[in-house]
Coordinates of C-alpha atoms in Angstrom, one line a residue:
X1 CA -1.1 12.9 4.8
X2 CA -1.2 13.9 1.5
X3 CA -3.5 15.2 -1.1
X4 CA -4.5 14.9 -5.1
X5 CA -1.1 14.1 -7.9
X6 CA 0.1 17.9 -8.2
X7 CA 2.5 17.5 -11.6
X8 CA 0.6 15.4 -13.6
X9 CA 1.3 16.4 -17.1
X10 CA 5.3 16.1 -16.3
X11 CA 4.7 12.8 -15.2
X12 CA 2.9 12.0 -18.0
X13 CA 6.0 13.2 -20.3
X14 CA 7.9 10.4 -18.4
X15 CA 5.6 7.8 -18.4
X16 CA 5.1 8.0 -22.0
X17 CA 8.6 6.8 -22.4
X18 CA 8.3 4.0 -20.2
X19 CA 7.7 0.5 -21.0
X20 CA 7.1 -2.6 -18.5
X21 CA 6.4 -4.8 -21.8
X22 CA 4.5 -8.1 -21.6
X23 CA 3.9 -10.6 -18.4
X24 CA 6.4 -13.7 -18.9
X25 CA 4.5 -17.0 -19.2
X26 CA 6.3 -18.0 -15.7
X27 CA 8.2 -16.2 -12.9
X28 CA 11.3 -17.9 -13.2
X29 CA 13.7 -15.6 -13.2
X30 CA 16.9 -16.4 -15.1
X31 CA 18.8 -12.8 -15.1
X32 CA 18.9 -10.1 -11.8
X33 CA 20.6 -7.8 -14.0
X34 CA 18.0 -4.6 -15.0
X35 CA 20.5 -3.3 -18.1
X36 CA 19.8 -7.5 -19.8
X37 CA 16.0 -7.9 -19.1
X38 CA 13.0 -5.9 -18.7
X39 CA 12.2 -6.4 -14.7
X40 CA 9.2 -7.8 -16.1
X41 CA 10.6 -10.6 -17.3
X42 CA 12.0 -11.2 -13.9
X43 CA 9.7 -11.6 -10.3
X44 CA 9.2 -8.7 -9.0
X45 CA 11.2 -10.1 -5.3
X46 CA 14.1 -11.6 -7.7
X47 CA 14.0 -7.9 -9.5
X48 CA 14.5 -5.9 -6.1
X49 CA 17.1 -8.2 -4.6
X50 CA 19.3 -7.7 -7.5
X51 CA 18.3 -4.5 -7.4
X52 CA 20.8 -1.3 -6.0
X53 CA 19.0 1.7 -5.7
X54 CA 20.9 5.4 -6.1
X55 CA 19.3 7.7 -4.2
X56 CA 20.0 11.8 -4.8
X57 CA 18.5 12.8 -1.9
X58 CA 19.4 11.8 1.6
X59 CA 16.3 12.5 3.4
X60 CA 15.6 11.8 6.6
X61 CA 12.5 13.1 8.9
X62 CA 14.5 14.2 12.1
X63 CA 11.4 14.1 14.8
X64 CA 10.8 11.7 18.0
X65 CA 7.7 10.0 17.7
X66 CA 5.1 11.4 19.4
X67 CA 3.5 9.4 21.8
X68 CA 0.0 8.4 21.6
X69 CA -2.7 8.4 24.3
X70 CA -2.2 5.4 26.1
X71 CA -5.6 4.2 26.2
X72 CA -6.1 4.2 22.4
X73 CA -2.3 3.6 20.9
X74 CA 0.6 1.9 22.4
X75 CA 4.0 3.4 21.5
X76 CA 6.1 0.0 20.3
X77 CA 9.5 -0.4 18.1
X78 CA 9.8 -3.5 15.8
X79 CA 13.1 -4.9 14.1
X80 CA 13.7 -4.3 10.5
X81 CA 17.0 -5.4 8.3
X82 CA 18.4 -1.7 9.0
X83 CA 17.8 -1.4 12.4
X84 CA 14.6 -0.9 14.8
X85 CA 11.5 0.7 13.7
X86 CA 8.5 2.6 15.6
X87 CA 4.5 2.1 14.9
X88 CA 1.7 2.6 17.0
X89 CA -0.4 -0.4 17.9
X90 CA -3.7 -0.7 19.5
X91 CA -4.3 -3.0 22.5
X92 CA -4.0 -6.2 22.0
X93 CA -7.1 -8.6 24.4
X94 CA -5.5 -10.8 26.5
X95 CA -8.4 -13.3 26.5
X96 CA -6.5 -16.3 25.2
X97 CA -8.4 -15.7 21.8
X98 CA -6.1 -15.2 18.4
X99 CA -7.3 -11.9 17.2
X100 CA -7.3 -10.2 13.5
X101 CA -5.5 -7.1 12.8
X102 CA -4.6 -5.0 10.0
X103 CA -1.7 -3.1 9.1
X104 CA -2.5 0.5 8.1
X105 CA -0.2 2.5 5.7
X106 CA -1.0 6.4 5.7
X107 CA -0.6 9.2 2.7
X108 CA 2.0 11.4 2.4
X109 CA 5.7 11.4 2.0
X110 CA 8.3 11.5 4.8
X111 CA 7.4 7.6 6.0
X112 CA 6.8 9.2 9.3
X113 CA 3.8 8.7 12.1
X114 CA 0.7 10.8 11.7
X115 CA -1.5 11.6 15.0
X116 CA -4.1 8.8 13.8
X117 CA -5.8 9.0 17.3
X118 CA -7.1 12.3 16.7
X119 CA -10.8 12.9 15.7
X120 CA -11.3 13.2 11.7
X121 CA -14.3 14.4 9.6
X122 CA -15.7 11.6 8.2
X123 CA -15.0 13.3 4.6
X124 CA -11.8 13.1 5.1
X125 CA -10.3 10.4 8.1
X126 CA -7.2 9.2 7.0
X127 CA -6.8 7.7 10.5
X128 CA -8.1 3.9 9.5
X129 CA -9.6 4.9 13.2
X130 CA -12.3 2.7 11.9
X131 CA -10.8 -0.7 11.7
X132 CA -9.9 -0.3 15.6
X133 CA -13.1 0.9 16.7
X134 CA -15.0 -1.9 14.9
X135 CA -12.4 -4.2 17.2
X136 CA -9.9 -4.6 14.5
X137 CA -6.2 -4.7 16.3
X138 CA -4.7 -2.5 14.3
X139 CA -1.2 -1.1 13.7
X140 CA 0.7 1.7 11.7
X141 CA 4.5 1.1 11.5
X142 CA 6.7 3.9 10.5
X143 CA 9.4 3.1 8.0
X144 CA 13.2 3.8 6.9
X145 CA 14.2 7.5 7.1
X146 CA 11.3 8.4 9.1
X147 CA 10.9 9.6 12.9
X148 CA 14.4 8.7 13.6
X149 CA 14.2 5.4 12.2
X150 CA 17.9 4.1 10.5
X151 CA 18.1 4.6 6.7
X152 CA 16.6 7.1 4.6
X153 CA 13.2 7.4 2.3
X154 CA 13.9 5.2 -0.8
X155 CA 10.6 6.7 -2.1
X156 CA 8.6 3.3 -2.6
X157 CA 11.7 0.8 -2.7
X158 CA 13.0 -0.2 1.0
X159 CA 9.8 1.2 2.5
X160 CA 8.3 -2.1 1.5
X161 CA 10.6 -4.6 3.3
X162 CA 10.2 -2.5 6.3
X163 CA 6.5 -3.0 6.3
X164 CA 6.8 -6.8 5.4
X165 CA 9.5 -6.7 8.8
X166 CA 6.3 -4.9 11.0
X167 CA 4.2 -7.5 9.4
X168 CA 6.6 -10.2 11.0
X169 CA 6.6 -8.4 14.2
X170 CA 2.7 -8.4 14.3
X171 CA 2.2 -12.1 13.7
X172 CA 4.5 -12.9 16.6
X173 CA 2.7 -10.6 19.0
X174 CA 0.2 -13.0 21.8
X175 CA -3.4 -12.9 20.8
X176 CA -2.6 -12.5 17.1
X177 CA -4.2 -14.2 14.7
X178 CA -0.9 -14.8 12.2
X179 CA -3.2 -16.0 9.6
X180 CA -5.6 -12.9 9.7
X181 CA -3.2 -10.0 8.8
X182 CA -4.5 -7.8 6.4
X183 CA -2.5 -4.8 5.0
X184 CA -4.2 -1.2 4.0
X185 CA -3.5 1.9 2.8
X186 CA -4.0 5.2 1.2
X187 CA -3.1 7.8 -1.5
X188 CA 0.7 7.4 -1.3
X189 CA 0.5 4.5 1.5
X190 CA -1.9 2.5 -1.0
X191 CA 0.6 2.6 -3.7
X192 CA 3.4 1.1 -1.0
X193 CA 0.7 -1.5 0.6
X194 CA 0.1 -2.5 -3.5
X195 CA 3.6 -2.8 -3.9
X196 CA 3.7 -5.0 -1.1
X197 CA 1.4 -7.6 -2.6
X198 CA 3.4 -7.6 -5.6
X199 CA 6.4 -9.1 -3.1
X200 CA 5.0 -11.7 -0.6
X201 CA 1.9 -13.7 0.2
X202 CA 2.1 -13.6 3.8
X203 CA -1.0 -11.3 4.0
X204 CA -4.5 -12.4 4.0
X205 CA -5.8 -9.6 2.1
X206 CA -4.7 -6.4 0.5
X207 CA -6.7 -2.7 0.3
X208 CA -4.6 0.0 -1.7
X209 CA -6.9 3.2 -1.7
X210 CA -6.2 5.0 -4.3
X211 CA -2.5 4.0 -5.5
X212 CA -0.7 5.3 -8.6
X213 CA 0.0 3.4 -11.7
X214 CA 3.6 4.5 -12.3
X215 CA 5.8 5.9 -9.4
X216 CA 6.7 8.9 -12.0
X217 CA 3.5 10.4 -11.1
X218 CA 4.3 11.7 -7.9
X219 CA 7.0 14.1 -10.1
X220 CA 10.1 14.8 -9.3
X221 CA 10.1 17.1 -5.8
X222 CA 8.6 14.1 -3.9
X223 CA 11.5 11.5 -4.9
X224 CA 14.5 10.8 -3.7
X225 CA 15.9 8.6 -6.7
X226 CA 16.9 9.8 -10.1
X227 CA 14.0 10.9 -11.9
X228 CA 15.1 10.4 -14.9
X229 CA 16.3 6.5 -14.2
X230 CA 13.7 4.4 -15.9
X231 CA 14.9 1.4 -13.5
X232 CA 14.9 3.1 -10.9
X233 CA 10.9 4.0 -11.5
X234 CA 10.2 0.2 -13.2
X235 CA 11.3 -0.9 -9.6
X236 CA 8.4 1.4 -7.9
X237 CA 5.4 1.3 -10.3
X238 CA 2.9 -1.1 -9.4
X239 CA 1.4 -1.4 -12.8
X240 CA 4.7 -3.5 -13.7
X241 CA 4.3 -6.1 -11.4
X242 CA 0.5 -6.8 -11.0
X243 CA 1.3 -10.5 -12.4
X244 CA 3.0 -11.1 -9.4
X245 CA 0.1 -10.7 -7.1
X246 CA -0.5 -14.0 -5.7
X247 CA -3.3 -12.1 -2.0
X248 CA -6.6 -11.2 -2.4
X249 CA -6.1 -7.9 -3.7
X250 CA -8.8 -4.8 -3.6
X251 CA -7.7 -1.7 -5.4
X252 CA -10.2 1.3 -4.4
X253 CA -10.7 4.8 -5.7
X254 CA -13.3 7.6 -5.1
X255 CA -14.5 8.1 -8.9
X256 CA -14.9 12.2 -8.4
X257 CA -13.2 12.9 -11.8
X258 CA -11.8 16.5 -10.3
X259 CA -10.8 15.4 -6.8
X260 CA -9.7 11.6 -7.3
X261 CA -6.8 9.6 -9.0
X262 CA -9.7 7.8 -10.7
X263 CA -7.5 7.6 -14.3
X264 CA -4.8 5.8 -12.1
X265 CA -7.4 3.0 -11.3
X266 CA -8.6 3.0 -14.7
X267 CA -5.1 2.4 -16.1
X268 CA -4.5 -0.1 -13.7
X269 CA -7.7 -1.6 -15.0
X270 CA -7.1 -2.3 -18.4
X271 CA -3.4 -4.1 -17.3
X272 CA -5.8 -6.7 -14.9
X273 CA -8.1 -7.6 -17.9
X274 CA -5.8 -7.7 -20.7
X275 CA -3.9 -10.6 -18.3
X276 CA -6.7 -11.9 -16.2
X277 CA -5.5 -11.7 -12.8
X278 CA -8.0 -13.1 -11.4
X279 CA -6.9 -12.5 -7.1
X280 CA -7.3 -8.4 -8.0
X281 CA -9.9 -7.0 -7.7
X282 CA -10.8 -2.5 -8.2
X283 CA -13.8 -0.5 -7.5
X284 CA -14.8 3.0 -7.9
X285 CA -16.3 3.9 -5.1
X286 CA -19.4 6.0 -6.2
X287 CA -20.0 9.7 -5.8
X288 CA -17.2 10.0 -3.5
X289 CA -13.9 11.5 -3.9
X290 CA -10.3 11.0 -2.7
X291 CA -10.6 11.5 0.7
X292 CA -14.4 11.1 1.5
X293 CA -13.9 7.3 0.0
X294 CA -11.9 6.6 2.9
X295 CA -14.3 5.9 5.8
X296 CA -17.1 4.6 4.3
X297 CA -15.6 2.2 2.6
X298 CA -13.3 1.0 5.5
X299 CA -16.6 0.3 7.5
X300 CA -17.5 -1.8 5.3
X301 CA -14.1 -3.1 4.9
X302 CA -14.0 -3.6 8.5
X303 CA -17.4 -5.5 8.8
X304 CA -15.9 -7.8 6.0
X305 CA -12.7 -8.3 8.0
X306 CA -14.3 -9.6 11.2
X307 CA -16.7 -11.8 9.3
X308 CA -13.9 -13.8 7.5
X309 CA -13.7 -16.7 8.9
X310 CA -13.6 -19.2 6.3
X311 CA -10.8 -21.1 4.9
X312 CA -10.6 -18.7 1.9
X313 CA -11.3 -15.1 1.2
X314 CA -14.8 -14.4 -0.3
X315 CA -15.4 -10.6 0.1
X316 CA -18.5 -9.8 -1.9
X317 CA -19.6 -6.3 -2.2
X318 CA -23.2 -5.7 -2.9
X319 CA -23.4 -2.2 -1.2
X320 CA -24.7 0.7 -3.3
X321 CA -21.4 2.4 -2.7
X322 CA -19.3 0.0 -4.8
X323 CA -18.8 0.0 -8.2
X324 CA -17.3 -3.0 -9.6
X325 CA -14.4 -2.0 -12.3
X326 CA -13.4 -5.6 -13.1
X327 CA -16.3 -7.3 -14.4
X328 CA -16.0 -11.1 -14.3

């Protein structure tokens, strides 16, 4: 779980260089290779699968999963394209009834499991412990490189077919409701989970707390790829892709101006009105920072969730605690 952007004025070197250029009038993508076209004139799922990554690190988090208290978490292990994966689910009814659930993507680096059953100030729970208290099924899947898992950290690039593969698992499970999965995430899990919706549909919602605008941001000590590789960082910067958003999408940001990534939201901002993309929506959540966003807004998150019933999602936020970015 991991804090504030630490190299921020490096990052903003590189950025400064970097270009994603202008939407294309369609996605039809007519060239896969990165050295011809912007990726932007590509989709962003064409882009990545004629996309090779070069990693210079070869990092892998060498721990067994720990596992959880059984009457909170179960310990389960779902297939990927590399091999099996672990995640920690909660219990599942066996009522006959077709449940919602939400897929919850922590912070940090290392694509490893965090002890989300443990008790967290409210200022600061990174645990999504919310969404499965409210009665949310709710699971956190590890990914490639990560407790023993095949593979290696790609730093934003195979982490999100992995999470797209625990999605799969999930909607296969009995009692699921494969039309109610929602994804979330924070800090560095919100900029994967926002990445995610630039890929596939096959989620009902998306909630990226907090995300980053260009991977570069992160700075060099936290990737694995060549720094220095403006494909390499096209291919992991959500800001590139936002066209290709085609779920619900909520982008959320404590607006604390010393303890937040507020700027990153803000950037993102001026991308969504300049093209009207209309399915995202981003909100600075009022008087709150990076970390004390988290919980209340995932109540209310939560409460949303289990009233969405209807054929289409409508969330409408009226709550003092939301501030609306994106002004229709």
């Amino acid at each position: 779980m991991k804090p504030l952007l630490t190299n921020a004025l490096l990052a903003l070197a590189i950025l400064s260089t970097m270009h994603c250029g202008t939407p294309p009038s369609n996605n039809k993508a007519t060239n896969t290779d990165l050295t011809a076209a912007s990726p932007v004139d590509l989709s962003f799922r064409t882009a990545r699968k004629g996309f090779k990554t070069r990693l210079i690190k070869l990092q892998r988090m060498g721990t067994h999963t720990i596992a959880p208290p059984p009457n909170i978490l179960s310990l389960v292990s779902f297939p990927t394209e590399i091999g099996n994966m672990d995640a920690y689910l909660s219990k599942i009814p066996d009522d006959g009834k077709l449940h919602p659930a939400i897929i919850w993507i922590t912070g940090g680096f290392g694509n490893g499991l965090d002890p989300v059953w443990e008790p967290a100030d409210t200022e600061n729970d990174q645990t999504a412990s919310v969404f499965r208290k409210s009665g949310l099924i709710t699971m956190y899947p590890s990914q490639r490189g990560g407790q023993m898992n095949p593979g290696h950290d790609e730093s934003f690039l195979g982490e999100i077919d992995d999470i797209i593969a625990a999605r799969d698992f999930l909607a296969k499970q009995k009692g699921i409701d494969s039309n109610r999965i929602y994804l979330g995430g924070h800090s560095t899990g919100g900029t994967k989970v926002l990445l995610v919706a630039e890929v596939t549909n096959k989620f009902r919602a998306v909630f990226s707390f907090a995300p980053v605008s260009y991977v570069v941001s992160y700075g060099p000590d936290a990737l694995t790829y060549d720094f220095n590789n403006e494909d390499e960082s096209l291919m992991r910067s959500p800001i590139c892709w936002l066209i290709d958003i085609a779920t619900p999408t909520y982008i959320l940001e404590g607006n604390d101006p010393e303890r937040s990534n507020i700027e990153e939201l803000r950037r993102i901002n001026k991308y969504v009105k300049k093209y009207e993309l209309p399915l995202v929506h981003l909100f600075e959540i009022k008087n709150k920072d990076h970390f004390s966003s988290l919980y209340p807004a995932s109540a209310i998150l939560a409460k949303k969730i289990l009233a969405d019933t209807s054929a289409n999602v409508n969330f409408e936020f009226n709550e003092e605690l939301f501030g609306k970015v994106q002004m229709k």
